XYZ file of C-alpha atoms in Angstrom:
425
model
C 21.327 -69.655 3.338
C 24.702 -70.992 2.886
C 27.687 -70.672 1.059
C 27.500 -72.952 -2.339
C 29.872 -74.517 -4.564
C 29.133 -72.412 -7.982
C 28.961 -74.164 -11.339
C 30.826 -73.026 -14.109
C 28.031 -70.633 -15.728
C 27.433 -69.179 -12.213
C 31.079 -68.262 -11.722
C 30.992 -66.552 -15.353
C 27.846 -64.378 -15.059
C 29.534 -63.541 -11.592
C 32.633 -62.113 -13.692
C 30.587 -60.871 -15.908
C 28.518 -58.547 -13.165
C 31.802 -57.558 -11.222
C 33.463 -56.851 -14.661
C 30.514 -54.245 -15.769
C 30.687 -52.745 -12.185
C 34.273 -52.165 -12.966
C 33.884 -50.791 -16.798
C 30.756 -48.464 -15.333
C 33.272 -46.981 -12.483
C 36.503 -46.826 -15.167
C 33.858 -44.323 -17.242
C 31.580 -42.855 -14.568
C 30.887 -39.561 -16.186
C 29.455 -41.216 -19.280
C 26.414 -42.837 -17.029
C 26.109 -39.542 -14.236
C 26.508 -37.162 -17.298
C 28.426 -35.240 -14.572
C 30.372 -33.177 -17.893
C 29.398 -31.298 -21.244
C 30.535 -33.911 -23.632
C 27.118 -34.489 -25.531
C 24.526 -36.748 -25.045
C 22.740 -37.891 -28.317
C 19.359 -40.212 -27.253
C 18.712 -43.156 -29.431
C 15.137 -41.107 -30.246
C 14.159 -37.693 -30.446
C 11.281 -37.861 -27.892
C 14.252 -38.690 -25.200
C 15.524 -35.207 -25.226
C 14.188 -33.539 -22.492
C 14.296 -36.719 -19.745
C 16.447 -34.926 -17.235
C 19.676 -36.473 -16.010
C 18.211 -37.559 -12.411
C 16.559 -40.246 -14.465
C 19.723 -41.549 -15.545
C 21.316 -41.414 -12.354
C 18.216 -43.551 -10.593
C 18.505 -45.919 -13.832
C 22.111 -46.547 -12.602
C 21.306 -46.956 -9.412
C 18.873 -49.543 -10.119
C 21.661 -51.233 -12.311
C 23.859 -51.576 -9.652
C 21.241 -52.582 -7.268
C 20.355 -55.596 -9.453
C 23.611 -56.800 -10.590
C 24.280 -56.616 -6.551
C 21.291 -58.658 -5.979
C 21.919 -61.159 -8.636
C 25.641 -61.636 -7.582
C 24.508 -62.517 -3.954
C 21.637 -65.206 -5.171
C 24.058 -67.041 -7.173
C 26.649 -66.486 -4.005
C 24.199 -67.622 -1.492
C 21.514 -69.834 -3.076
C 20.840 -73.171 -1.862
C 21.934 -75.607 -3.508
C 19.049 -77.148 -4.879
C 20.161 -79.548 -7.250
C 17.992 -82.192 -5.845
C 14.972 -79.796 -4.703
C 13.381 -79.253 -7.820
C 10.402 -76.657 -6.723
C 12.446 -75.143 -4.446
C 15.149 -74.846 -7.828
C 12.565 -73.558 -9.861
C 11.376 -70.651 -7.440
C 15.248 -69.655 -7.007
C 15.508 -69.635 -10.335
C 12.247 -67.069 -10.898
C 13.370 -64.523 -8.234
C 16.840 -64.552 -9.738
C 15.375 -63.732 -13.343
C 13.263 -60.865 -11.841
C 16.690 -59.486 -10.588
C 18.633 -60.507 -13.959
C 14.918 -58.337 -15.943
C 15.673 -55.643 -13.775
C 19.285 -55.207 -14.582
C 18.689 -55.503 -18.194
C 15.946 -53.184 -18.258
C 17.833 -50.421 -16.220
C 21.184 -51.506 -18.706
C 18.547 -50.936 -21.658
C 17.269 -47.569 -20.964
C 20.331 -45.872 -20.028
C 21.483 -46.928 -23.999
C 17.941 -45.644 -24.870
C 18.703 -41.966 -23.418
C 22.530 -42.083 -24.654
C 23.779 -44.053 -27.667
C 27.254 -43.247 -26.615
C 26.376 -45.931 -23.440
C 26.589 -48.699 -26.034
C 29.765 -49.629 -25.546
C 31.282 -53.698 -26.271
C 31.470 -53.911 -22.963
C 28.061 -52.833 -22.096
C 26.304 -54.871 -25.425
C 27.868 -57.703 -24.279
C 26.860 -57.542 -20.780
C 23.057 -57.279 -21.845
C 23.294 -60.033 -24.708
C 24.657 -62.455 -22.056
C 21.502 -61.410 -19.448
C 18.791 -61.981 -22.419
C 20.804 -65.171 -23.120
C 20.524 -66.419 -19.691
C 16.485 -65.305 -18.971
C 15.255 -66.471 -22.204
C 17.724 -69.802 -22.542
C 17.284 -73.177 -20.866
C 19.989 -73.921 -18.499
C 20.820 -77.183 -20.214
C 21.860 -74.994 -23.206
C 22.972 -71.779 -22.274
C 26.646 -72.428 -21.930
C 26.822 -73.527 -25.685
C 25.407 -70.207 -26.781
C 27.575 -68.619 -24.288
C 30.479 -70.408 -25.761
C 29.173 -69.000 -29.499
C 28.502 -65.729 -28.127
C 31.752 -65.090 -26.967
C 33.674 -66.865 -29.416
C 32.213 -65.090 -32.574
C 33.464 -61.760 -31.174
C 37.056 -63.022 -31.895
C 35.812 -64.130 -35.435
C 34.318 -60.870 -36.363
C 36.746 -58.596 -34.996
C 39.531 -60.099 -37.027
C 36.965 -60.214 -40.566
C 36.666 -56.549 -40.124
C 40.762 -56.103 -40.079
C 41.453 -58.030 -42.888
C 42.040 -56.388 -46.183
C 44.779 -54.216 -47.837
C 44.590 -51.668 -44.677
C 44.977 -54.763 -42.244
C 48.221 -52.732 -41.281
C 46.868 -49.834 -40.132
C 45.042 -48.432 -36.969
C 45.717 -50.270 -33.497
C 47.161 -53.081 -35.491
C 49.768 -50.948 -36.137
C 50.271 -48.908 -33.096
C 50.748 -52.715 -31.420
C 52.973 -54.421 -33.809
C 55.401 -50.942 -33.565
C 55.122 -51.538 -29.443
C 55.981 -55.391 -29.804
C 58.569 -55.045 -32.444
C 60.112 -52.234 -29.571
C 60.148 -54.724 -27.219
C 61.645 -57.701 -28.790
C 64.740 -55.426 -30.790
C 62.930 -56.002 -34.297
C 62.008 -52.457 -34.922
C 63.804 -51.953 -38.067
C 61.997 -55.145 -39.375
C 58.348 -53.514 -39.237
C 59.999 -50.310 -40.486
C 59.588 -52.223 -44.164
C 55.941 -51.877 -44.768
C 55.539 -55.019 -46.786
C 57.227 -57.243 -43.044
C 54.625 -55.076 -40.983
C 51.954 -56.125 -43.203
C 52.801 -59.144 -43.031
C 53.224 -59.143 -39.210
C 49.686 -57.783 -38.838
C 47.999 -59.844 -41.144
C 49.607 -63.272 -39.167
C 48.563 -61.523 -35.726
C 44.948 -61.071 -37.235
C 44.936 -64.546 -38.573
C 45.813 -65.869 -35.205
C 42.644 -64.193 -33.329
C 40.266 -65.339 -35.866
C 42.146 -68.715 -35.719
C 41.396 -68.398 -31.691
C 37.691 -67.750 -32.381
C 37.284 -70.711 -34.346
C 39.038 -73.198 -32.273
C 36.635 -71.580 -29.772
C 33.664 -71.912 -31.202
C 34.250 -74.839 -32.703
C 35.511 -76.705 -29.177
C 37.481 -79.677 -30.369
C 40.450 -78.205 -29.729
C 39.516 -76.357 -26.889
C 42.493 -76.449 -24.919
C 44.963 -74.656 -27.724
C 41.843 -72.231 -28.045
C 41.724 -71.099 -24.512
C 45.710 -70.680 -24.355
C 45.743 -69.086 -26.958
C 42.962 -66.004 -25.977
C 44.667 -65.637 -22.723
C 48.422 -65.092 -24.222
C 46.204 -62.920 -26.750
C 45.112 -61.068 -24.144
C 47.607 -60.494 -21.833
C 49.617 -59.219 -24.320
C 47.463 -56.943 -25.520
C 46.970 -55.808 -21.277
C 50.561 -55.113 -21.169
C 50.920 -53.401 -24.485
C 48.001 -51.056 -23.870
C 49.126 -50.351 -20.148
C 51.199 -47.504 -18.994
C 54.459 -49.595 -20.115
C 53.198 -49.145 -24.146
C 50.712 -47.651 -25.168
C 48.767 -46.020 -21.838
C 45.444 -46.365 -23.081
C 42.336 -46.192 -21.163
C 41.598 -47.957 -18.005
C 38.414 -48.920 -19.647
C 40.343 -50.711 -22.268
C 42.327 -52.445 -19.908
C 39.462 -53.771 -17.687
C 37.985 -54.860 -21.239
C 40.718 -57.116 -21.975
C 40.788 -58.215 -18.442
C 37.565 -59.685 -18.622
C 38.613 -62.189 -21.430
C 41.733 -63.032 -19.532
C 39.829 -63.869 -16.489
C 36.281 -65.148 -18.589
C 37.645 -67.632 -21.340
C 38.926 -70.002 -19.016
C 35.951 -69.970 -16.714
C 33.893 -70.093 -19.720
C 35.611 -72.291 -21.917
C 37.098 -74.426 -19.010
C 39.539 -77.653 -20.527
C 36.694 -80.072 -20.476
C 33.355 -81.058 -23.387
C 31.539 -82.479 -20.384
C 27.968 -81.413 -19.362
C 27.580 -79.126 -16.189
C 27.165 -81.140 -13.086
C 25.427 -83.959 -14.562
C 28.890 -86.319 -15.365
C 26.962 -86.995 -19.197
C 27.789 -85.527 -22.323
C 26.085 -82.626 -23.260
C 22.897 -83.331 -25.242
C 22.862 -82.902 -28.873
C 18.762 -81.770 -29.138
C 18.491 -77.563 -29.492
C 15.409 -75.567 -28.470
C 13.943 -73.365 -30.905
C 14.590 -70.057 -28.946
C 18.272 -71.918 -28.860
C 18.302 -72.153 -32.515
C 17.286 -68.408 -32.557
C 19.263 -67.047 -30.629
C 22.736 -68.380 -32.296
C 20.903 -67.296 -35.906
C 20.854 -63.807 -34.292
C 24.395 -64.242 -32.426
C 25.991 -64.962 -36.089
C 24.019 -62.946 -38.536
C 23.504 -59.837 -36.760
C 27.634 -58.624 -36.644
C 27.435 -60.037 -40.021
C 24.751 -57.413 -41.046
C 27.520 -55.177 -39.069
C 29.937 -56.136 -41.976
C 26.965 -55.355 -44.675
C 27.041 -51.713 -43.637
C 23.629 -52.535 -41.286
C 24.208 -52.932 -37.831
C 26.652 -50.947 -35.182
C 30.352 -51.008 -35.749
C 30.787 -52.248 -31.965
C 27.771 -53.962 -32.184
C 28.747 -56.520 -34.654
C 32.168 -56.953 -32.969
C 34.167 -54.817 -35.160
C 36.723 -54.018 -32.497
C 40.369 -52.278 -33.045
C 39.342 -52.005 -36.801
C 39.795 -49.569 -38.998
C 36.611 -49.795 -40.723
C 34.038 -47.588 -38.719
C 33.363 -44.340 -40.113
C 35.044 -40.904 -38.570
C 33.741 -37.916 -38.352
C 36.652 -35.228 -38.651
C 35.642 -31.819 -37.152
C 37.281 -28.250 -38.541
C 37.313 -25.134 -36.795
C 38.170 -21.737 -38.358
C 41.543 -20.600 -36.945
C 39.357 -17.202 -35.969
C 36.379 -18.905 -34.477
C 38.118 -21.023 -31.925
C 37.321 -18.875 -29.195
C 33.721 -19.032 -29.835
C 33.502 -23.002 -29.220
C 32.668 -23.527 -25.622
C 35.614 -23.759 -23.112
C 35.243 -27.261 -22.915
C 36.501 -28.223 -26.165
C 39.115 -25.429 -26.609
C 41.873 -27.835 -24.999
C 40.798 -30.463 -27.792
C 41.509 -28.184 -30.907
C 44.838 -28.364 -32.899
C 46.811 -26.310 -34.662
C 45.775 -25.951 -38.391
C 48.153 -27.533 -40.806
C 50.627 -25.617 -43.290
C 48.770 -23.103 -45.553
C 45.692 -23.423 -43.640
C 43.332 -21.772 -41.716
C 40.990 -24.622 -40.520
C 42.033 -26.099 -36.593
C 40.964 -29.801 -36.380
C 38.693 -30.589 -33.381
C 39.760 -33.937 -31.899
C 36.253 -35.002 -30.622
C 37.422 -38.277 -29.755
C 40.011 -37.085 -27.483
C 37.206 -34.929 -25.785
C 35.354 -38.226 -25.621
C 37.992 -39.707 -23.820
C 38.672 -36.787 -21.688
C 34.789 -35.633 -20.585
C 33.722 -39.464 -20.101
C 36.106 -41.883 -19.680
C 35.356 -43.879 -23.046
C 36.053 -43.763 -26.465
C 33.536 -42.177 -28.793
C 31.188 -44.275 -30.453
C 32.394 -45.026 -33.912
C 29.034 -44.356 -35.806
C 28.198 -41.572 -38.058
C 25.098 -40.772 -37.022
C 26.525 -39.838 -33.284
C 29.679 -38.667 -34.534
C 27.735 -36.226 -36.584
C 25.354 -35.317 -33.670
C 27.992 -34.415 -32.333
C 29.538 -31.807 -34.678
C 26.293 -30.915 -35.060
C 26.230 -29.432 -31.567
C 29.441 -27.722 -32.363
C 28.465 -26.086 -35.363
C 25.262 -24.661 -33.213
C 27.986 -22.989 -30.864
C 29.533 -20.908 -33.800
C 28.825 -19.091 -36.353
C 27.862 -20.620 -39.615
C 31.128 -20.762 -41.935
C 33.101 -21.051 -38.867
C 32.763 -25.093 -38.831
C 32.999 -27.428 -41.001
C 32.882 -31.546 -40.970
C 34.233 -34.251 -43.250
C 32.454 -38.053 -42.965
C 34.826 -40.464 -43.717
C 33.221 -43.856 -44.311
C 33.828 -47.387 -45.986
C 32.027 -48.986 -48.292
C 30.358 -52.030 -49.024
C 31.548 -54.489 -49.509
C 35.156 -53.570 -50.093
C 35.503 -51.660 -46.791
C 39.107 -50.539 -47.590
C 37.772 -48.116 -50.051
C 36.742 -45.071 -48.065
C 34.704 -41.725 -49.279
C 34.379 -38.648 -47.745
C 31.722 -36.092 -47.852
C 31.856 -32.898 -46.386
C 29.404 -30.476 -44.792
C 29.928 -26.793 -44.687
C 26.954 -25.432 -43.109
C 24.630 -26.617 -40.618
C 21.719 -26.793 -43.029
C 23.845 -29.315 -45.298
C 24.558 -31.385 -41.979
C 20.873 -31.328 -41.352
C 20.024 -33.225 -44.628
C 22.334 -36.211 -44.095
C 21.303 -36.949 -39.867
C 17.695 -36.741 -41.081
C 18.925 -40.478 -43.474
C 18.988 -42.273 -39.705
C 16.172 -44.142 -38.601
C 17.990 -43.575 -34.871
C 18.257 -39.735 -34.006
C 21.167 -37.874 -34.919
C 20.163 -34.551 -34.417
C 18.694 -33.929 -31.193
C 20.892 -33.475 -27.784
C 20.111 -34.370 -24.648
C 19.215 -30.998 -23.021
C 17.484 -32.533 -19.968
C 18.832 -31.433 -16.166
């Protein structure tokens, strides 16, 4: 074997694989389930699968992704050698199964494991098994583009202004001397209205590729702004949300490249779509759209640095704390004015225990507090749901749940579990 020249969709699923590695090591704890922070399965009957399971499944992940990485690296190049093509391409798709199966059913035993990051990684792998090679850089194109296009439909509204929006416009404005401009709340609204414009604007150009150039530009000043905003110089988020960003930075040009030509043939690309092509892009565009109906995943459906998602808010009495397990003591504040009830910042403790934000669905947020409320007394906890509805998404209600038997009758409403914790060890 020898050292090839890669084409363009090689060199992308290779950042692709080394940028998963990367997001798996910046949150380790979340796929070892080395700490306490819960681990909610995405069915009941996964409960008591002990935790060596998960840690071979990883293993097994990283195995593959290794093994698929060095095929593309050190594959002949068969562009001429048509059987010899073909059975590359076969033992490369039992390496690309295997990685998508292991990626599969570590979500399967924790829903929290569905991260962007880690959706996108296994859409792209189904993409490129099922999808003929002649196609699958258009629906890569789509794929990618349409995450810019949903994430900025789920900001816009009359709360476009708040959230991360916010929280970056007030960094920018710090930087460039116009902080007393976004102190107005009708200029930051406008400021974060023209900022979400601009990404969905990015997404289109992207997806629609006529303009190609401009669109690729544009993602990477997009996101290498956001890198240095969310770094240790502005905001100090995450490493995982740094590596995130990276990824685009690094992906859309690779992806996108400056050029509407075919891959290695010198023609222009074919107009004729297979029918599991066809499929596929129906699925790539309607299923975050369900996400926007109230139907599918927050982060599934691309709804990234939005305020939409629900939140679960979790109370503790101001006389119970010390009956929470040590683990979450550090994460409880002090109770407001007049009041005896400490909030419990479970996304902090997300943060803290695994390395990743918590997964902005009610149905793990409240398996979560439903763990809590197990650890005390009843009366001692309480939790408020805080969700949007549909379709005006800026109007949000909130229901609250005082007791654990009143929890209990809104998690049984999932078809996923909600109620049952990992207890395997």
């Amino acid at each position: 074997m020898a050292f090839r020249q890669m084409t363009r969709a090689d060199l992308f699923l290779i950042i692709t694989l080394l940028s998963e590695t990367l997001l798996i090591a910046a949150t380790w704890p979340l796929w070892t389930q080395a700490g306490p922070f819960p681990a909610v399965p995405c069915m009941s009957a996964a409960a008591g699968v002990s935790i060596f399971i998960d840690r071979m499944l990883l293993i097994g992940l990283l195995g593959a992704m290794l093994f698929v990485a060095g095929r593309l690296f050190w594959r002949r190049n068969a562009e001429t050698e048509t059987t010899d093509q073909v059975r590359q391409d076969g033992v490369l798709k039992i390496g690309l199964l295997a990685a998508l199966l292991s990626a599969a059913a570590l979500t399967i035993l924790n829903q929290h494991r569905l991260q962007a990051w880690h959706w996108l990684f296994m859409l792209l792998l189904v993409q490129k098994i099922l999808i003929p090679r002649a196609e699958l850089l258009r629906l890569w194109r789509l794929s990618v583009a349409v995450i810019y296009i949903f994430a900025a439909v789920s900001r816009l509204g009359p709360d476009v202004a708040q959230g991360m929006s916010r929280e970056v416009v007030y960094v920018l404005a710090g930087w460039t001397g116009l902080h007393q401009f976004v102190k107005s709340e009708p200029n930051l609204f406008v400021v974060c209205l023209l900022l979400t414009l601009a990404e969905l604007a990015v997404g289109v150009v992207l997806a629609v590729g006529r303009i190609r150039r401009v669109g690729v530009i544009s993602a990477m000043v997009l996101h290498g702004t956001l890198i240095l905003v969310l770094s240790p110089l502005g905001l100090n988020h995450h490493p995982g949300v740094l590596g995130w960003n990276l990824y685009f930075l690094l992906a859309v040009p690779v992806l996108f490249g400056l050029s509407n030509r075919a891959e290695g043939t010198g023609e222009p690309q074919q107009r004729a779509v297979s029918l599991r092509s066809r499929v596929m892009i129906c699925g790539v565009v309607l299923f975050p759209l369900s996400g926007l109906c109230g139907l599918a995943d927050n982060w599934l459906s691309w709804q990234l640095y939005s305020p939409r998602p629900e939140v679960v808010r979790v109370f503790v009495h101001l006389e119970a704390v010390h009956r929470l397990p040590p683990a979450v003591r550090p994460f409880v504040g002090q109770p407001p004015p007049l009041s005896d009830w400490c909030p419990v910042r479970i996304d902090r403790w997300s943060l803290a225990d695994t390395g990743s934000p918590v997964y902005p669905e009610d149905r793990f947020q409240l398996a979560v507090a439903g763990f809590l409320m197990t650890q005390a007394a009843d009366g001692d906890l309480r939790a408020e749901l805080d969700a949007p509805q549909v379709p005006g998404w800026w109007h949000r209600r909130v229901s609250e749940f005082r007791s654990s038997e009143a929890l209990q009758q809104r998690q049984k409403q999932f078809y996923l579990n909600s109620e049952v914790i990992r207890t395997g060890d």
